[in-house]
Amino acid sequence: MRIRRKKWARPELAVCPFFESAPEERRGEWEKCFKRKQPLHLELGCGKGTFAAALALREPEVNILAVDIKSDMLGTARRNIVKLFEENGREPDNVMLTAYNVEQLEKIVSKEDGVSRIYINFCNPWPKAKHKKRRLTFPNKLEKYRQLLPDGGEIRFKTDDLPLFEDSLEYFAQSGFEVTFKTNDLHSEPSITDNILTEHEVMFSNQGIKINYLTAVKKAGTSN
């Protein structure tokens, strides 16, 4: 999706206390960016930041690192985070934004950062066979995530794309993860009570498209 250039985005991010402009320098030391030392959760491809904002507000005992390659998108994410936290009388002290290609996540995050959960929401499905290796759930990516996570660490994945979802079930099984929960209709699943809607999720749901969701856990004893 082509994003319209926002001239204000980069200047606002440059003075934003919860934006990191040099993420490679923070590898292994992300805890220094937050006021409290606590578990770190990642959102890969955070878009407009509505999910990260709501998650950080709801779970103050967790630090959230939201990554997206587009600074123009992150400018909007910054505004959404500020707005939601101001409405709730809080400072955004447990969320950080950074601009980076999530396909190269290992360059900015290491196991020493204490990542315990990764969120992948509505990533590009890359449907053509020659492009499937670019999927964020492809085995070569899951290998990188596995190296970041402890045994029992989670990946939570949502998509509107059923072929991507079905392929991803196989990818997780091949890559040292156990799928502990899955559904092809998230919004009709009574056992899920903590779902946070993303902007894409709202759009797809309004079109009558069902949301596929899974939780995958790193198996104990899998090599790093």
PDB file of C-alpha atoms in Angstrom:
ATOM      1  CA  MET A   1       0.000   0.000   0.000  1.00  0.00           C
ATOM      2  CA  ARG A   2       1.378   3.389  -1.004  1.00  0.00           C
ATOM      3  CA  ILE A   3       1.510   5.856   1.879  1.00  0.00           C
ATOM      4  CA  ARG A   4       1.019   9.557   1.208  1.00  0.00           C
ATOM      5  CA  ARG A   5       4.045  11.608   2.251  1.00  0.00           C
ATOM      6  CA  LYS A   6       3.510  13.469   5.499  1.00  0.00           C
ATOM      7  CA  LYS A   7       5.904  16.419   5.779  1.00  0.00           C
ATOM      8  CA  TRP A   8       5.245  16.727   9.493  1.00  0.00           C
ATOM      9  CA  ALA A   9       6.003  13.076  10.355  1.00  0.00           C
ATOM     10  CA  ARG A  10       9.803  13.109  10.521  1.00  0.00           C
ATOM     11  CA  PRO A  11      10.082  16.442  12.406  1.00  0.00           C
ATOM     12  CA  GLU A  12       7.568  15.213  14.987  1.00  0.00           C
ATOM     13  CA  LEU A  13       9.351  11.878  15.364  1.00  0.00           C
ATOM     14  CA  ALA A  14      12.706  13.656  15.766  1.00  0.00           C
ATOM     15  CA  VAL A  15      11.505  15.241  19.008  1.00  0.00           C
ATOM     16  CA  CYS A  16       9.340  12.346  20.185  1.00  0.00           C
ATOM     17  CA  PRO A  17      10.640  10.867  23.489  1.00  0.00           C
ATOM     18  CA  PHE A  18       9.340   7.414  22.583  1.00  0.00           C
ATOM     19  CA  PHE A  19      10.826   7.204  19.068  1.00  0.00           C
ATOM     20  CA  GLU A  20      14.254   5.613  18.553  1.00  0.00           C
ATOM     21  CA  SER A  21      16.066   6.873  15.455  1.00  0.00           C
ATOM     22  CA  ALA A  22      19.084   4.534  15.759  1.00  0.00           C
ATOM     23  CA  PRO A  23      17.630   1.097  16.600  1.00  0.00           C
ATOM     24  CA  GLU A  24      20.773  -0.860  15.692  1.00  0.00           C
ATOM     25  CA  GLU A  25      22.559   0.921  18.543  1.00  0.00           C
ATOM     26  CA  ARG A  26      19.886  -0.286  20.967  1.00  0.00           C
ATOM     27  CA  ARG A  27      20.289  -3.990  20.169  1.00  0.00           C
ATOM     28  CA  GLY A  28      20.566  -5.852  23.453  1.00  0.00           C
ATOM     29  CA  GLU A  29      19.857  -2.683  25.440  1.00  0.00           C
ATOM     30  CA  TRP A  30      16.238  -1.760  24.727  1.00  0.00           C
ATOM     31  CA  GLU A  31      15.391  -1.783  28.429  1.00  0.00           C
ATOM     32  CA  LYS A  32      17.327   1.495  28.741  1.00  0.00           C
ATOM     33  CA  CYS A  33      14.654   3.185  26.600  1.00  0.00           C
ATOM     34  CA  PHE A  34      11.916   2.448  29.133  1.00  0.00           C
ATOM     35  CA  LYS A  35      11.313   3.720  32.653  1.00  0.00           C
ATOM     36  CA  ARG A  36      10.835   0.223  34.044  1.00  0.00           C
ATOM     37  CA  LYS A  37      12.635  -3.068  33.479  1.00  0.00           C
ATOM     38  CA  GLN A  38       9.909  -5.509  32.482  1.00  0.00           C
ATOM     39  CA  PRO A  39       9.077  -8.037  29.746  1.00  0.00           C
ATOM     40  CA  LEU A  40       9.354  -6.777  26.171  1.00  0.00           C
ATOM     41  CA  HIS A  41       6.694  -7.446  23.541  1.00  0.00           C
ATOM     42  CA  LEU A  42       7.240  -6.671  19.842  1.00  0.00           C
ATOM     43  CA  GLU A  43       4.743  -5.651  17.178  1.00  0.00           C
ATOM     44  CA  LEU A  44       6.091  -6.189  13.673  1.00  0.00           C
ATOM     45  CA  GLY A  45       4.628  -3.778  11.118  1.00  0.00           C
ATOM     46  CA  CYS A  46       2.729  -1.562  13.543  1.00  0.00           C
ATOM     47  CA  GLY A  47       1.158   0.704  10.910  1.00  0.00           C
ATOM     48  CA  LYS A  48      -0.826   3.564  12.443  1.00  0.00           C
ATOM     49  CA  GLY A  49      -0.077   2.371  15.954  1.00  0.00           C
ATOM     50  CA  THR A  50      -3.633   1.842  17.190  1.00  0.00           C
ATOM     51  CA  PHE A  51      -2.858  -1.701  18.340  1.00  0.00           C
ATOM     52  CA  ALA A  52       0.419  -0.770  20.062  1.00  0.00           C
ATOM     53  CA  ALA A  53      -1.236   2.202  21.761  1.00  0.00           C
ATOM     54  CA  ALA A  54      -4.124   0.165  23.143  1.00  0.00           C
ATOM     55  CA  LEU A  55      -1.827  -2.693  24.172  1.00  0.00           C
ATOM     56  CA  ALA A  56       0.611  -0.433  26.017  1.00  0.00           C
ATOM     57  CA  LEU A  57      -2.230   1.343  27.799  1.00  0.00           C
ATOM     58  CA  ARG A  58      -3.899  -1.921  28.825  1.00  0.00           C
ATOM     59  CA  GLU A  59      -0.703  -3.670  29.953  1.00  0.00           C
ATOM     60  CA  PRO A  60       1.493  -1.193  31.875  1.00  0.00           C
ATOM     61  CA  GLU A  61       3.511  -4.113  33.261  1.00  0.00           C
ATOM     62  CA  VAL A  62       4.881  -4.816  29.751  1.00  0.00           C
ATOM     63  CA  ASN A  63       7.145  -2.730  27.502  1.00  0.00           C
ATOM     64  CA  ILE A  64       6.054  -2.515  23.856  1.00  0.00           C
ATOM     65  CA  LEU A  65       8.412  -2.009  20.908  1.00  0.00           C
ATOM     66  CA  ALA A  66       6.446  -1.249  17.728  1.00  0.00           C
ATOM     67  CA  VAL A  67       8.368  -1.433  14.453  1.00  0.00           C
ATOM     68  CA  ASP A  68       7.421  -0.231  10.981  1.00  0.00           C
ATOM     69  CA  ILE A  69       9.542   0.569   7.939  1.00  0.00           C
ATOM     70  CA  LYS A  70       7.628   3.747   7.020  1.00  0.00           C
ATOM     71  CA  SER A  71       8.364   6.903   8.992  1.00  0.00           C
ATOM     72  CA  ASP A  72       5.262   8.558   7.545  1.00  0.00           C
ATOM     73  CA  MET A  73       3.161   5.771   9.088  1.00  0.00           C
ATOM     74  CA  LEU A  74       5.034   6.074  12.381  1.00  0.00           C
ATOM     75  CA  GLY A  75       4.224   9.774  12.485  1.00  0.00           C
ATOM     76  CA  THR A  76       0.551   8.844  12.583  1.00  0.00           C
ATOM     77  CA  ALA A  77       1.316   6.149  15.166  1.00  0.00           C
ATOM     78  CA  ARG A  78       2.968   8.753  17.387  1.00  0.00           C
ATOM     79  CA  ARG A  79      -0.106  10.972  17.250  1.00  0.00           C
ATOM     80  CA  ASN A  80      -2.435   8.035  17.979  1.00  0.00           C
ATOM     81  CA  ILE A  81      -0.378   6.962  20.982  1.00  0.00           C
ATOM     82  CA  VAL A  82      -0.213  10.496  22.398  1.00  0.00           C
ATOM     83  CA  LYS A  83      -3.959  10.971  21.933  1.00  0.00           C
ATOM     84  CA  LEU A  84      -4.975   7.713  23.624  1.00  0.00           C
ATOM     85  CA  PHE A  85      -2.622   8.153  26.570  1.00  0.00           C
ATOM     86  CA  GLU A  86      -3.650  11.779  27.098  1.00  0.00           C
ATOM     87  CA  GLU A  87      -7.311  10.730  27.099  1.00  0.00           C
ATOM     88  CA  ASN A  88      -6.480   8.280  29.882  1.00  0.00           C
ATOM     89  CA  GLY A  89      -4.290  10.637  31.921  1.00  0.00           C
ATOM     90  CA  ARG A  90      -1.073   8.701  31.396  1.00  0.00           C
ATOM     91  CA  GLU A  91       2.342   9.284  29.881  1.00  0.00           C
ATOM     92  CA  PRO A  92       3.406   6.780  27.179  1.00  0.00           C
ATOM     93  CA  ASP A  93       6.307   5.395  29.200  1.00  0.00           C
ATOM     94  CA  ASN A  94       6.044   1.720  28.210  1.00  0.00           C
ATOM     95  CA  VAL A  95       5.938   2.013  24.420  1.00  0.00           C
ATOM     96  CA  MET A  96       8.654   2.778  21.862  1.00  0.00           C
ATOM     97  CA  LEU A  97       8.444   3.305  18.104  1.00  0.00           C
ATOM     98  CA  THR A  98      11.231   2.715  15.624  1.00  0.00           C
ATOM     99  CA  ALA A  99      11.593   2.678  11.841  1.00  0.00           C
ATOM    100  CA  TYR A 100      13.190  -0.465  10.446  1.00  0.00           C
ATOM    101  CA  ASN A 101      12.695  -3.278   7.981  1.00  0.00           C
ATOM    102  CA  VAL A 102      11.211  -6.056  10.118  1.00  0.00           C
ATOM    103  CA  GLU A 103      12.665  -8.638   7.726  1.00  0.00           C
ATOM    104  CA  GLN A 104      16.011  -7.716   9.323  1.00  0.00           C
ATOM    105  CA  LEU A 105      14.768  -7.744  12.909  1.00  0.00           C
ATOM    106  CA  GLU A 106      17.854  -9.553  14.194  1.00  0.00           C
ATOM    107  CA  LYS A 107      19.908  -6.415  13.532  1.00  0.00           C
ATOM    108  CA  ILE A 108      18.010  -4.389  16.119  1.00  0.00           C
ATOM    109  CA  VAL A 109      16.815  -6.943  18.709  1.00  0.00           C
ATOM    110  CA  SER A 110      18.668  -9.762  20.486  1.00  0.00           C
ATOM    111  CA  LYS A 111      17.756 -12.436  23.014  1.00  0.00           C
ATOM    112  CA  GLU A 112      19.281 -10.239  25.729  1.00  0.00           C
ATOM    113  CA  ASP A 113      16.403  -7.786  25.232  1.00  0.00           C
ATOM    114  CA  GLY A 114      14.023 -10.173  26.993  1.00  0.00           C
ATOM    115  CA  VAL A 115      11.378 -10.509  24.290  1.00  0.00           C
ATOM    116  CA  SER A 116       8.582 -12.772  25.521  1.00  0.00           C
ATOM    117  CA  ARG A 117       5.916 -12.200  22.870  1.00  0.00           C
ATOM    118  CA  ILE A 118       5.753 -11.127  19.219  1.00  0.00           C
ATOM    119  CA  TYR A 119       2.626  -9.801  17.495  1.00  0.00           C
ATOM    120  CA  ILE A 120       2.228 -10.093  13.713  1.00  0.00           C
ATOM    121  CA  ASN A 121      -0.971  -8.390  12.565  1.00  0.00           C
ATOM    122  CA  PHE A 122      -2.172  -8.452   8.940  1.00  0.00           C
ATOM    123  CA  CYS A 123       1.206  -8.667   7.264  1.00  0.00           C
ATOM    124  CA  ASN A 124       1.629  -8.744   3.476  1.00  0.00           C
ATOM    125  CA  PRO A 125       0.462 -12.222   2.316  1.00  0.00           C
ATOM    126  CA  TRP A 126       2.903 -12.351  -0.630  1.00  0.00           C
ATOM    127  CA  PRO A 127       0.690 -14.834  -2.524  1.00  0.00           C
ATOM    128  CA  LYS A 128       2.998 -15.520  -5.493  1.00  0.00           C
ATOM    129  CA  ALA A 129       5.203 -18.580  -5.059  1.00  0.00           C
ATOM    130  CA  LYS A 130       8.391 -16.666  -5.871  1.00  0.00           C
ATOM    131  CA  HIS A 131       7.625 -14.144  -3.106  1.00  0.00           C
ATOM    132  CA  LYS A 132       6.588 -16.469  -0.264  1.00  0.00           C
ATOM    133  CA  LYS A 133      10.012 -16.303   1.388  1.00  0.00           C
ATOM    134  CA  ARG A 134       9.216 -12.679   2.201  1.00  0.00           C
ATOM    135  CA  ARG A 135       6.269 -13.637   4.400  1.00  0.00           C
ATOM    136  CA  LEU A 136       6.780 -12.677   8.030  1.00  0.00           C
ATOM    137  CA  THR A 137       5.710 -16.187   9.055  1.00  0.00           C
ATOM    138  CA  PHE A 138       7.953 -18.051   6.600  1.00  0.00           C
ATOM    139  CA  PRO A 139      10.344 -20.539   8.290  1.00  0.00           C
ATOM    140  CA  ASN A 140      13.410 -18.363   7.689  1.00  0.00           C
ATOM    141  CA  LYS A 141      11.689 -15.570   9.665  1.00  0.00           C
ATOM    142  CA  LEU A 142      10.387 -17.903  12.367  1.00  0.00           C
ATOM    143  CA  GLU A 143      13.952 -19.103  12.908  1.00  0.00           C
ATOM    144  CA  LYS A 144      14.945 -15.517  13.728  1.00  0.00           C
ATOM    145  CA  TYR A 145      12.020 -15.068  16.115  1.00  0.00           C
ATOM    146  CA  ARG A 146      12.817 -18.379  17.810  1.00  0.00           C
ATOM    147  CA  GLN A 147      16.315 -17.119  18.561  1.00  0.00           C
ATOM    148  CA  LEU A 148      14.829 -14.088  20.343  1.00  0.00           C
ATOM    149  CA  LEU A 149      12.239 -15.924  22.413  1.00  0.00           C
ATOM    150  CA  PRO A 150      12.694 -18.045  25.544  1.00  0.00           C
ATOM    151  CA  ASP A 151      11.128 -21.495  25.770  1.00  0.00           C
ATOM    152  CA  GLY A 152       7.402 -20.873  26.067  1.00  0.00           C
ATOM    153  CA  GLY A 153       7.665 -17.477  24.354  1.00  0.00           C
ATOM    154  CA  GLU A 154       4.678 -16.640  22.161  1.00  0.00           C
ATOM    155  CA  ILE A 155       3.852 -15.429  18.700  1.00  0.00           C
ATOM    156  CA  ARG A 156       0.330 -14.126  18.119  1.00  0.00           C
ATOM    157  CA  PHE A 157      -0.667 -13.894  14.474  1.00  0.00           C
ATOM    158  CA  LYS A 158      -3.751 -12.403  12.799  1.00  0.00           C
ATOM    159  CA  THR A 159      -4.603 -12.272   9.112  1.00  0.00           C
ATOM    160  CA  ASP A 160      -7.577 -11.962   6.794  1.00  0.00           C
ATOM    161  CA  ASP A 161      -5.782 -14.119   4.204  1.00  0.00           C
ATOM    162  CA  LEU A 162      -6.778 -17.787   4.554  1.00  0.00           C
ATOM    163  CA  PRO A 163      -4.082 -19.262   2.238  1.00  0.00           C
ATOM    164  CA  LEU A 164      -1.400 -17.395   4.209  1.00  0.00           C
ATOM    165  CA  PHE A 165      -2.903 -18.639   7.467  1.00  0.00           C
ATOM    166  CA  GLU A 166      -3.033 -22.262   6.346  1.00  0.00           C
ATOM    167  CA  ASP A 167       0.537 -22.127   5.052  1.00  0.00           C
ATOM    168  CA  SER A 168       1.635 -20.491   8.296  1.00  0.00           C
ATOM    169  CA  LEU A 169       0.268 -23.383  10.339  1.00  0.00           C
ATOM    170  CA  GLU A 170       2.730 -25.605   8.489  1.00  0.00           C
ATOM    171  CA  TYR A 171       5.537 -23.063   8.852  1.00  0.00           C
ATOM    172  CA  PHE A 172       5.152 -22.957  12.639  1.00  0.00           C
ATOM    173  CA  ALA A 173       5.080 -26.753  12.881  1.00  0.00           C
ATOM    174  CA  GLN A 174       8.307 -26.943  10.854  1.00  0.00           C
ATOM    175  CA  SER A 175      10.090 -24.293  12.910  1.00  0.00           C
ATOM    176  CA  GLY A 176      10.052 -25.446  16.515  1.00  0.00           C
ATOM    177  CA  PHE A 177       6.722 -23.893  17.533  1.00  0.00           C
ATOM    178  CA  GLU A 178       3.546 -25.483  18.837  1.00  0.00           C
ATOM    179  CA  VAL A 179       0.260 -23.895  17.758  1.00  0.00           C
ATOM    180  CA  THR A 180      -1.696 -23.869  21.005  1.00  0.00           C
ATOM    181  CA  PHE A 181      -4.769 -22.082  19.673  1.00  0.00           C
ATOM    182  CA  LYS A 182      -6.202 -21.370  16.240  1.00  0.00           C
ATOM    183  CA  THR A 183      -9.458 -20.116  14.786  1.00  0.00           C
ATOM    184  CA  ASN A 184     -10.742 -19.039  11.385  1.00  0.00           C
ATOM    185  CA  ASP A 185     -13.280 -16.657  12.913  1.00  0.00           C
ATOM    186  CA  LEU A 186     -11.662 -14.708  15.728  1.00  0.00           C
ATOM    187  CA  HIS A 187     -14.603 -12.420  16.412  1.00  0.00           C
ATOM    188  CA  SER A 188     -16.936 -15.369  16.976  1.00  0.00           C
ATOM    189  CA  GLU A 189     -14.547 -17.113  19.370  1.00  0.00           C
ATOM    190  CA  PRO A 190     -15.906 -16.801  22.947  1.00  0.00           C
ATOM    191  CA  SER A 191     -12.628 -17.852  24.581  1.00  0.00           C
ATOM    192  CA  ILE A 192     -10.774 -14.788  23.245  1.00  0.00           C
ATOM    193  CA  THR A 193     -11.642 -11.887  25.501  1.00  0.00           C
ATOM    194  CA  ASP A 194      -8.525  -9.721  25.163  1.00  0.00           C
ATOM    195  CA  ASN A 195      -8.448  -9.051  21.414  1.00  0.00           C
ATOM    196  CA  ILE A 196      -7.407  -5.543  20.380  1.00  0.00           C
ATOM    197  CA  LEU A 197      -8.703  -4.427  16.994  1.00  0.00           C
ATOM    198  CA  THR A 198      -6.257  -3.032  14.441  1.00  0.00           C
ATOM    199  CA  GLU A 199      -7.275  -0.562  11.739  1.00  0.00           C
ATOM    200  CA  HIS A 200      -7.076  -3.327   9.112  1.00  0.00           C
ATOM    201  CA  GLU A 201      -9.133  -5.649  11.292  1.00  0.00           C
ATOM    202  CA  VAL A 202     -11.934  -3.111  11.545  1.00  0.00           C
ATOM    203  CA  MET A 203     -11.879  -2.573   7.783  1.00  0.00           C
ATOM    204  CA  PHE A 204     -11.951  -6.284   6.929  1.00  0.00           C
ATOM    205  CA  SER A 205     -14.623  -7.059   9.496  1.00  0.00           C
ATOM    206  CA  ASN A 206     -16.845  -4.303   8.120  1.00  0.00           C
ATOM    207  CA  GLN A 207     -16.513  -6.016   4.741  1.00  0.00           C
ATOM    208  CA  GLY A 208     -17.681  -9.320   6.238  1.00  0.00           C
ATOM    209  CA  ILE A 209     -14.230 -10.926   6.021  1.00  0.00           C
ATOM    210  CA  LYS A 210     -13.452 -13.357   8.839  1.00  0.00           C
ATOM    211  CA  ILE A 211     -10.248 -12.968  10.816  1.00  0.00           C
ATOM    212  CA  ASN A 212      -7.863 -15.913  11.203  1.00  0.00           C
ATOM    213  CA  TYR A 213      -5.862 -16.044  14.424  1.00  0.00           C
ATOM    214  CA  LEU A 214      -3.346 -18.296  16.124  1.00  0.00           C
ATOM    215  CA  THR A 215      -1.092 -18.429  19.143  1.00  0.00           C
ATOM    216  CA  ALA A 216       2.183 -20.326  18.714  1.00  0.00           C
ATOM    217  CA  VAL A 217       4.594 -21.167  21.522  1.00  0.00           C
ATOM    218  CA  LYS A 218       8.306 -21.906  21.236  1.00  0.00           C
ATOM    219  CA  LYS A 219       8.814 -25.525  22.210  1.00  0.00           C
ATOM    220  CA  ALA A 220      11.067 -26.217  25.155  1.00  0.00           C
ATOM    221  CA  GLY A 221      14.467 -27.527  24.203  1.00  0.00           C
ATOM    222  CA  THR A 222      14.493 -26.208  20.626  1.00  0.00           C
ATOM    223  CA  SER A 223      17.928 -24.970  19.703  1.00  0.00           C
ATOM    224  CA  ASN A 224      18.742 -21.253  19.390  1.00  0.00           C
TER     225      ASN A 224
END
